[in-house]
mmCIF file of C-alpha atoms in Angstrom:
data_model
loop_
_atom_site.group_PDB
_atom_site.id
_atom_site.type_symbol
_atom_site.label_atom_id
_atom_site.label_comp_id
_atom_site.label_asym_id
_atom_site.label_seq_id
_atom_site.Cartn_x
_atom_site.Cartn_y
_atom_site.Cartn_z
ATOM 1 C CA UNK A 1 0.000 0.000 0.000
ATOM 2 C CA UNK A 2 1.358 3.410 -0.926
ATOM 3 C CA UNK A 3 1.161 6.114 1.720
ATOM 4 C CA UNK A 4 0.197 9.459 0.210
ATOM 5 C CA UNK A 5 1.629 12.719 1.488
ATOM 6 C CA UNK A 6 -1.769 13.660 2.916
ATOM 7 C CA UNK A 7 -2.033 10.644 5.193
ATOM 8 C CA UNK A 8 -0.791 10.951 8.792
ATOM 9 C CA UNK A 9 2.730 9.686 9.295
ATOM 10 C CA UNK A 10 1.582 7.440 12.132
ATOM 11 C CA UNK A 11 -0.287 5.206 9.659
ATOM 12 C CA UNK A 12 3.111 3.925 8.514
ATOM 13 C CA UNK A 13 3.825 2.183 11.819
ATOM 14 C CA UNK A 14 0.949 -0.333 11.664
ATOM 15 C CA UNK A 15 1.559 -0.755 7.920
ATOM 16 C CA UNK A 16 5.169 -1.774 8.548
ATOM 17 C CA UNK A 17 4.211 -4.002 11.460
ATOM 18 C CA UNK A 18 1.521 -5.880 9.545
ATOM 19 C CA UNK A 19 2.953 -6.085 6.039
ATOM 20 C CA UNK A 20 6.679 -5.512 6.589
ATOM 21 C CA UNK A 21 6.888 -2.687 4.052
ATOM 22 C CA UNK A 22 5.466 0.686 3.064
ATOM 23 C CA UNK A 23 5.935 3.052 0.139
ATOM 24 C CA UNK A 24 6.320 6.792 0.775
ATOM 25 C CA UNK A 25 6.369 9.144 -2.240
ATOM 26 C CA UNK A 26 7.801 12.629 -2.380
ATOM 27 C CA UNK A 27 10.815 12.303 -0.077
ATOM 28 C CA UNK A 28 13.149 13.705 -2.762
ATOM 29 C CA UNK A 29 12.436 16.321 -5.413
ATOM 30 C CA UNK A 30 13.466 15.807 -9.030
ATOM 31 C CA UNK A 31 16.259 18.313 -8.455
ATOM 32 C CA UNK A 32 17.546 16.362 -5.441
ATOM 33 C CA UNK A 33 17.456 13.105 -7.408
ATOM 34 C CA UNK A 34 19.426 14.754 -10.239
ATOM 35 C CA UNK A 35 22.025 16.040 -7.764
ATOM 36 C CA UNK A 36 22.503 12.557 -6.260
ATOM 37 C CA UNK A 37 22.904 11.017 -9.710
ATOM 38 C CA UNK A 38 25.432 13.681 -10.660
ATOM 39 C CA UNK A 39 27.639 12.723 -7.694
ATOM 40 C CA UNK A 40 27.376 9.037 -8.643
ATOM 41 C CA UNK A 41 28.422 9.770 -12.214
ATOM 42 C CA UNK A 42 31.485 11.666 -10.945
ATOM 43 C CA UNK A 43 32.711 8.737 -8.825
ATOM 44 C CA UNK A 44 35.740 6.615 -9.680
ATOM 45 C CA UNK A 45 34.206 3.344 -10.867
ATOM 46 C CA UNK A 46 37.559 1.501 -10.845
ATOM 47 C CA UNK A 47 37.461 0.918 -7.073
ATOM 48 C CA UNK A 48 37.075 -2.613 -5.687
ATOM 49 C CA UNK A 49 33.701 -1.728 -4.160
ATOM 50 C CA UNK A 50 32.285 -0.949 -7.621
ATOM 51 C CA UNK A 51 30.855 -3.796 -9.659
ATOM 52 C CA UNK A 52 30.089 -3.065 -13.281
ATOM 53 C CA UNK A 53 28.817 -5.292 -16.081
ATOM 54 C CA UNK A 54 26.365 -5.073 -18.957
ATOM 55 C CA UNK A 55 23.480 -6.076 -16.732
ATOM 56 C CA UNK A 56 24.349 -4.528 -13.393
ATOM 57 C CA UNK A 57 26.161 -1.611 -11.837
ATOM 58 C CA UNK A 58 26.519 -1.723 -8.061
ATOM 59 C CA UNK A 59 28.489 0.225 -5.454
ATOM 60 C CA UNK A 60 29.023 -1.403 -2.062
ATOM 61 C CA UNK A 61 29.590 0.806 1.002
ATOM 62 C CA UNK A 62 27.974 3.514 -1.084
ATOM 63 C CA UNK A 63 27.864 6.259 1.560
ATOM 64 C CA UNK A 64 31.544 5.715 2.378
ATOM 65 C CA UNK A 65 32.624 5.619 -1.255
ATOM 66 C CA UNK A 66 30.632 8.687 -2.307
ATOM 67 C CA UNK A 67 30.384 10.811 0.861
ATOM 68 C CA UNK A 68 29.260 13.798 -1.207
ATOM 69 C CA UNK A 69 25.815 12.159 -1.386
ATOM 70 C CA UNK A 70 25.248 12.001 2.385
ATOM 71 C CA UNK A 71 23.891 15.515 2.882
ATOM 72 C CA UNK A 72 21.711 15.105 -0.222
ATOM 73 C CA UNK A 73 20.280 11.772 0.925
ATOM 74 C CA UNK A 74 19.651 12.689 4.546
ATOM 75 C CA UNK A 75 17.456 15.666 3.816
ATOM 76 C CA UNK A 76 14.986 17.043 6.355
ATOM 77 C CA UNK A 77 12.106 14.893 5.078
ATOM 78 C CA UNK A 78 13.985 11.582 5.342
ATOM 79 C CA UNK A 79 15.488 12.392 8.742
ATOM 80 C CA UNK A 80 12.098 13.386 10.149
ATOM 81 C CA UNK A 81 10.546 10.181 8.831
ATOM 82 C CA UNK A 82 13.264 7.992 10.364
ATOM 83 C CA UNK A 83 13.158 9.781 13.709
ATOM 84 C CA UNK A 84 9.384 9.621 14.020
ATOM 85 C CA UNK A 85 9.093 5.991 12.939
ATOM 86 C CA UNK A 86 12.127 4.469 14.633
ATOM 87 C CA UNK A 87 13.648 7.033 17.002
ATOM 88 C CA UNK A 88 16.851 9.049 16.961
ATOM 89 C CA UNK A 89 19.267 6.262 17.955
ATOM 90 C CA UNK A 90 19.393 4.457 14.604
ATOM 91 C CA UNK A 91 22.515 4.596 12.445
ATOM 92 C CA UNK A 92 23.516 3.287 9.014
ATOM 93 C CA UNK A 93 24.974 -0.250 8.946
ATOM 94 C CA UNK A 94 25.000 -0.951 5.200
ATOM 95 C CA UNK A 95 24.530 1.026 1.988
ATOM 96 C CA UNK A 96 24.495 -0.193 -1.621
ATOM 97 C CA UNK A 97 23.673 1.452 -4.927
ATOM 98 C CA UNK A 98 22.068 -0.690 -7.639
ATOM 99 C CA UNK A 99 21.569 0.295 -11.253
ATOM 100 C CA UNK A 100 19.454 -2.176 -13.184
ATOM 101 C CA UNK A 101 20.125 -0.935 -16.747
ATOM 102 C CA UNK A 102 17.513 -0.881 -19.471
ATOM 103 C CA UNK A 103 19.116 -3.885 -21.205
ATOM 104 C CA UNK A 104 19.341 -5.946 -18.018
ATOM 105 C CA UNK A 105 18.133 -9.541 -18.019
ATOM 106 C CA UNK A 106 18.803 -9.832 -14.299
ATOM 107 C CA UNK A 107 16.263 -11.745 -12.202
ATOM 108 C CA UNK A 108 16.387 -12.240 -8.420
ATOM 109 C CA UNK A 109 14.284 -15.029 -6.939
ATOM 110 C CA UNK A 110 12.451 -14.812 -3.625
ATOM 111 C CA UNK A 111 14.728 -14.452 -0.598
ATOM 112 C CA UNK A 112 15.156 -12.725 2.749
ATOM 113 C CA UNK A 113 18.092 -10.437 3.575
ATOM 114 C CA UNK A 114 19.706 -12.664 6.179
ATOM 115 C CA UNK A 115 23.274 -11.330 6.436
ATOM 116 C CA UNK A 116 24.928 -8.268 7.899
ATOM 117 C CA UNK A 117 28.355 -6.774 7.141
ATOM 118 C CA UNK A 118 30.912 -6.727 9.965
ATOM 119 C CA UNK A 119 34.566 -5.765 10.337
ATOM 120 C CA UNK A 120 36.036 -9.251 10.848
ATOM 121 C CA UNK A 121 35.262 -12.924 11.381
ATOM 122 C CA UNK A 122 34.954 -14.062 15.001
ATOM 123 C CA UNK A 123 33.512 -16.941 16.998
ATOM 124 C CA UNK A 124 30.313 -15.423 18.394
ATOM 125 C CA UNK A 125 27.410 -17.550 19.583
ATOM 126 C CA UNK A 126 24.433 -17.393 17.231
ATOM 127 C CA UNK A 127 26.404 -15.799 14.372
ATOM 128 C CA UNK A 128 26.914 -17.931 11.251
ATOM 129 C CA UNK A 129 27.420 -19.035 8.561
ATOM 130 C CA UNK A 130 30.114 -16.611 7.392
ATOM 131 C CA UNK A 131 31.146 -15.463 3.931
ATOM 132 C CA UNK A 132 34.006 -13.253 2.731
ATOM 133 C CA UNK A 133 34.068 -11.375 -0.587
ATOM 134 C CA UNK A 134 36.848 -8.932 -1.446
ATOM 135 C CA UNK A 135 37.828 -8.588 2.226
ATOM 136 C CA UNK A 136 34.257 -7.839 3.274
ATOM 137 C CA UNK A 137 32.858 -10.102 5.984
ATOM 138 C CA UNK A 138 29.194 -11.077 6.019
ATOM 139 C CA UNK A 139 27.418 -13.232 8.569
ATOM 140 C CA UNK A 140 23.908 -14.337 9.449
ATOM 141 C CA UNK A 141 23.129 -12.992 12.934
ATOM 142 C CA UNK A 142 20.413 -14.136 15.356
ATOM 143 C CA UNK A 143 16.851 -13.423 14.233
ATOM 144 C CA UNK A 144 16.189 -10.739 16.906
ATOM 145 C CA UNK A 145 18.983 -8.617 15.446
ATOM 146 C CA UNK A 146 17.551 -8.975 11.931
ATOM 147 C CA UNK A 147 14.120 -8.005 13.261
ATOM 148 C CA UNK A 148 15.650 -4.822 14.665
ATOM 149 C CA UNK A 149 17.007 -3.671 11.283
ATOM 150 C CA UNK A 150 14.985 -1.648 8.812
ATOM 151 C CA UNK A 151 15.847 -0.827 5.204
ATOM 152 C CA UNK A 152 15.156 2.317 3.195
ATOM 153 C CA UNK A 153 15.247 1.935 -0.594
ATOM 154 C CA UNK A 154 15.533 5.319 -2.321
ATOM 155 C CA UNK A 155 14.207 5.175 -5.877
ATOM 156 C CA UNK A 156 15.931 7.419 -8.406
ATOM 157 C CA UNK A 157 13.592 6.318 -11.222
ATOM 158 C CA UNK A 158 9.888 5.588 -11.544
ATOM 159 C CA UNK A 159 9.742 1.860 -10.815
ATOM 160 C CA UNK A 160 7.025 -0.636 -11.649
ATOM 161 C CA UNK A 161 6.709 -4.288 -12.688
ATOM 162 C CA UNK A 162 8.131 -3.532 -16.146
ATOM 163 C CA UNK A 163 11.520 -2.326 -14.880
ATOM 164 C CA UNK A 164 12.239 -4.520 -11.900
ATOM 165 C CA UNK A 165 10.079 -3.324 -9.009
ATOM 166 C CA UNK A 166 10.256 -5.574 -5.962
ATOM 167 C CA UNK A 167 7.661 -8.263 -5.516
ATOM 168 C CA UNK A 168 7.018 -9.070 -1.852
ATOM 169 C CA UNK A 169 5.038 -11.488 0.311
ATOM 170 C CA UNK A 170 3.217 -9.232 2.808
ATOM 171 C CA UNK A 171 3.550 -10.386 6.409
ATOM 172 C CA UNK A 172 6.350 -12.864 5.720
ATOM 173 C CA UNK A 173 8.716 -10.843 7.955
ATOM 174 C CA UNK A 174 6.776 -12.111 10.997
ATOM 175 C CA UNK A 175 7.577 -15.771 10.310
ATOM 176 C CA UNK A 176 11.280 -15.872 11.191
ATOM 177 C CA UNK A 177 13.538 -17.634 8.704
ATOM 178 C CA UNK A 178 11.124 -18.441 5.878
ATOM 179 C CA UNK A 179 12.696 -20.549 3.133
ATOM 180 C CA UNK A 180 11.479 -19.671 -0.382
ATOM 181 C CA UNK A 181 10.908 -23.332 -1.218
ATOM 182 C CA UNK A 182 8.376 -23.445 1.635
ATOM 183 C CA UNK A 183 6.193 -20.606 0.393
ATOM 184 C CA UNK A 184 2.599 -21.813 0.262
ATOM 185 C CA UNK A 185 1.069 -19.792 -2.566
ATOM 186 C CA UNK A 186 -2.369 -21.151 -1.664
ATOM 187 C CA UNK A 187 -2.080 -19.013 1.463
ATOM 188 C CA UNK A 188 0.425 -16.267 0.645
ATOM 189 C CA UNK A 189 -0.183 -13.340 -1.675
ATOM 190 C CA UNK A 190 2.293 -11.489 -3.886
ATOM 191 C CA UNK A 191 2.422 -7.712 -4.072
ATOM 192 C CA UNK A 192 4.395 -5.555 -6.518
ATOM 193 C CA UNK A 193 5.882 -2.436 -4.919
ATOM 194 C CA UNK A 194 5.662 0.387 -7.447
ATOM 195 C CA UNK A 195 7.625 3.432 -6.283
ATOM 196 C CA UNK A 196 7.762 6.824 -8.030
ATOM 197 C CA UNK A 197 10.997 8.699 -8.645
ATOM 198 C CA UNK A 198 12.004 10.427 -5.417
ATOM 199 C CA UNK A 199 9.945 8.067 -3.297
ATOM 200 C CA UNK A 200 11.167 5.423 -0.890
ATOM 201 C CA UNK A 201 10.232 1.925 0.116
ATOM 202 C CA UNK A 202 10.749 1.013 3.771
ATOM 203 C CA UNK A 203 11.017 -2.706 4.475
ATOM 204 C CA UNK A 204 12.056 -5.282 7.041
ATOM 205 C CA UNK A 205 14.995 -7.544 5.998
ATOM 206 C CA UNK A 206 13.000 -10.707 6.789
ATOM 207 C CA UNK A 207 10.325 -9.729 4.261
ATOM 208 C CA UNK A 208 10.410 -12.220 1.378
ATOM 209 C CA UNK A 209 11.131 -10.278 -1.804
ATOM 210 C CA UNK A 210 12.141 -10.825 -5.424
ATOM 211 C CA UNK A 211 12.863 -8.733 -8.503
ATOM 212 C CA UNK A 212 11.846 -9.437 -12.087
ATOM 213 C CA UNK A 213 13.670 -8.800 -15.321
ATOM 214 C CA UNK A 214 13.528 -5.415 -17.022
ATOM 215 C CA UNK A 215 10.916 -5.491 -19.777
ATOM 216 C CA UNK A 216 11.160 -1.966 -21.118
ATOM 217 C CA UNK A 217 13.796 0.670 -21.869
ATOM 218 C CA UNK A 218 13.852 2.277 -18.405
ATOM 219 C CA UNK A 219 16.535 1.904 -15.734
ATOM 220 C CA UNK A 220 15.854 1.093 -12.107
ATOM 221 C CA UNK A 221 18.373 2.935 -9.935
ATOM 222 C CA UNK A 222 18.031 2.389 -6.191
ATOM 223 C CA UNK A 223 20.038 3.319 -3.091
ATOM 224 C CA UNK A 224 19.585 0.612 -0.450
ATOM 225 C CA UNK A 225 20.373 1.688 3.134
ATOM 226 C CA UNK A 226 20.054 -0.493 6.245
ATOM 227 C CA UNK A 227 19.752 0.902 9.783
ATOM 228 C CA UNK A 228 20.110 -0.495 13.301
ATOM 229 C CA UNK A 229 20.393 0.899 16.828
ATOM 230 C CA UNK A 230 22.313 -2.067 18.268
ATOM 231 C CA UNK A 231 26.033 -2.617 18.638
ATOM 232 C CA UNK A 232 27.674 -5.973 17.972
ATOM 233 C CA UNK A 233 28.587 -8.406 20.805
ATOM 234 C CA UNK A 234 32.083 -9.668 21.709
ATOM 235 C CA UNK A 235 33.950 -6.814 20.072
ATOM 236 C CA UNK A 236 32.466 -7.252 16.594
ATOM 237 C CA UNK A 237 31.777 -4.014 14.772
ATOM 238 C CA UNK A 238 29.562 -3.028 11.906
ATOM 239 C CA UNK A 239 31.612 -2.762 8.712
ATOM 240 C CA UNK A 240 29.861 0.447 7.724
ATOM 241 C CA UNK A 241 28.646 2.347 10.769
ATOM 242 C CA UNK A 242 27.609 5.912 9.944
ATOM 243 C CA UNK A 243 25.496 8.388 11.843
ATOM 244 C CA UNK A 244 22.387 9.830 10.242
ATOM 245 C CA UNK A 245 23.478 13.412 9.514
#
């Protein structure tokens, strides 16, 4: 369900609790979107955290790699929304930029976001399995920590089913670890999250979601930012801990 600008902000809280997601238009103006894209285009794409191919362009640790975007992204509207929905203690723990180009044939099947990025590998009860890619450590933490995280997806293009909008299973975030092969489509429903340029989608990491192939000539450029208000146990640290400006 999309939340219009006229609806009270407090309607988002039950929406997120019940469905695990909400769409909020009008967080960024067209001018703000253009300014963010300009900073991305200026960035040095030869860095290890940049991944570029014919069907995908991604930047890991986006807010660290392109710090010029931080003040643009954390405008007054987004900061007010975060503070009123989640409180003032949340900070960034992961940021990624995805560009699904017009020619992309990239499809992502249903999954939950089950891993977090940390500074190193360590033996910590409840954390595992571990993966390492290009010196970046990822691990699946205990479910309560995943339930504490929320994600903001900033859409820099109008996004619908034809150019890779997310499909989600509403309410699946309340079922713990929910394997895609166990989805009972006789019970569950699928929803396509259309988001206008300058709007955001807020979602819980445990929400089952997928992304279809691009079927038209339009890109789908998204900035994905995860937030938490919890520190890691046993000396572990978030790999990308940044304060909300």
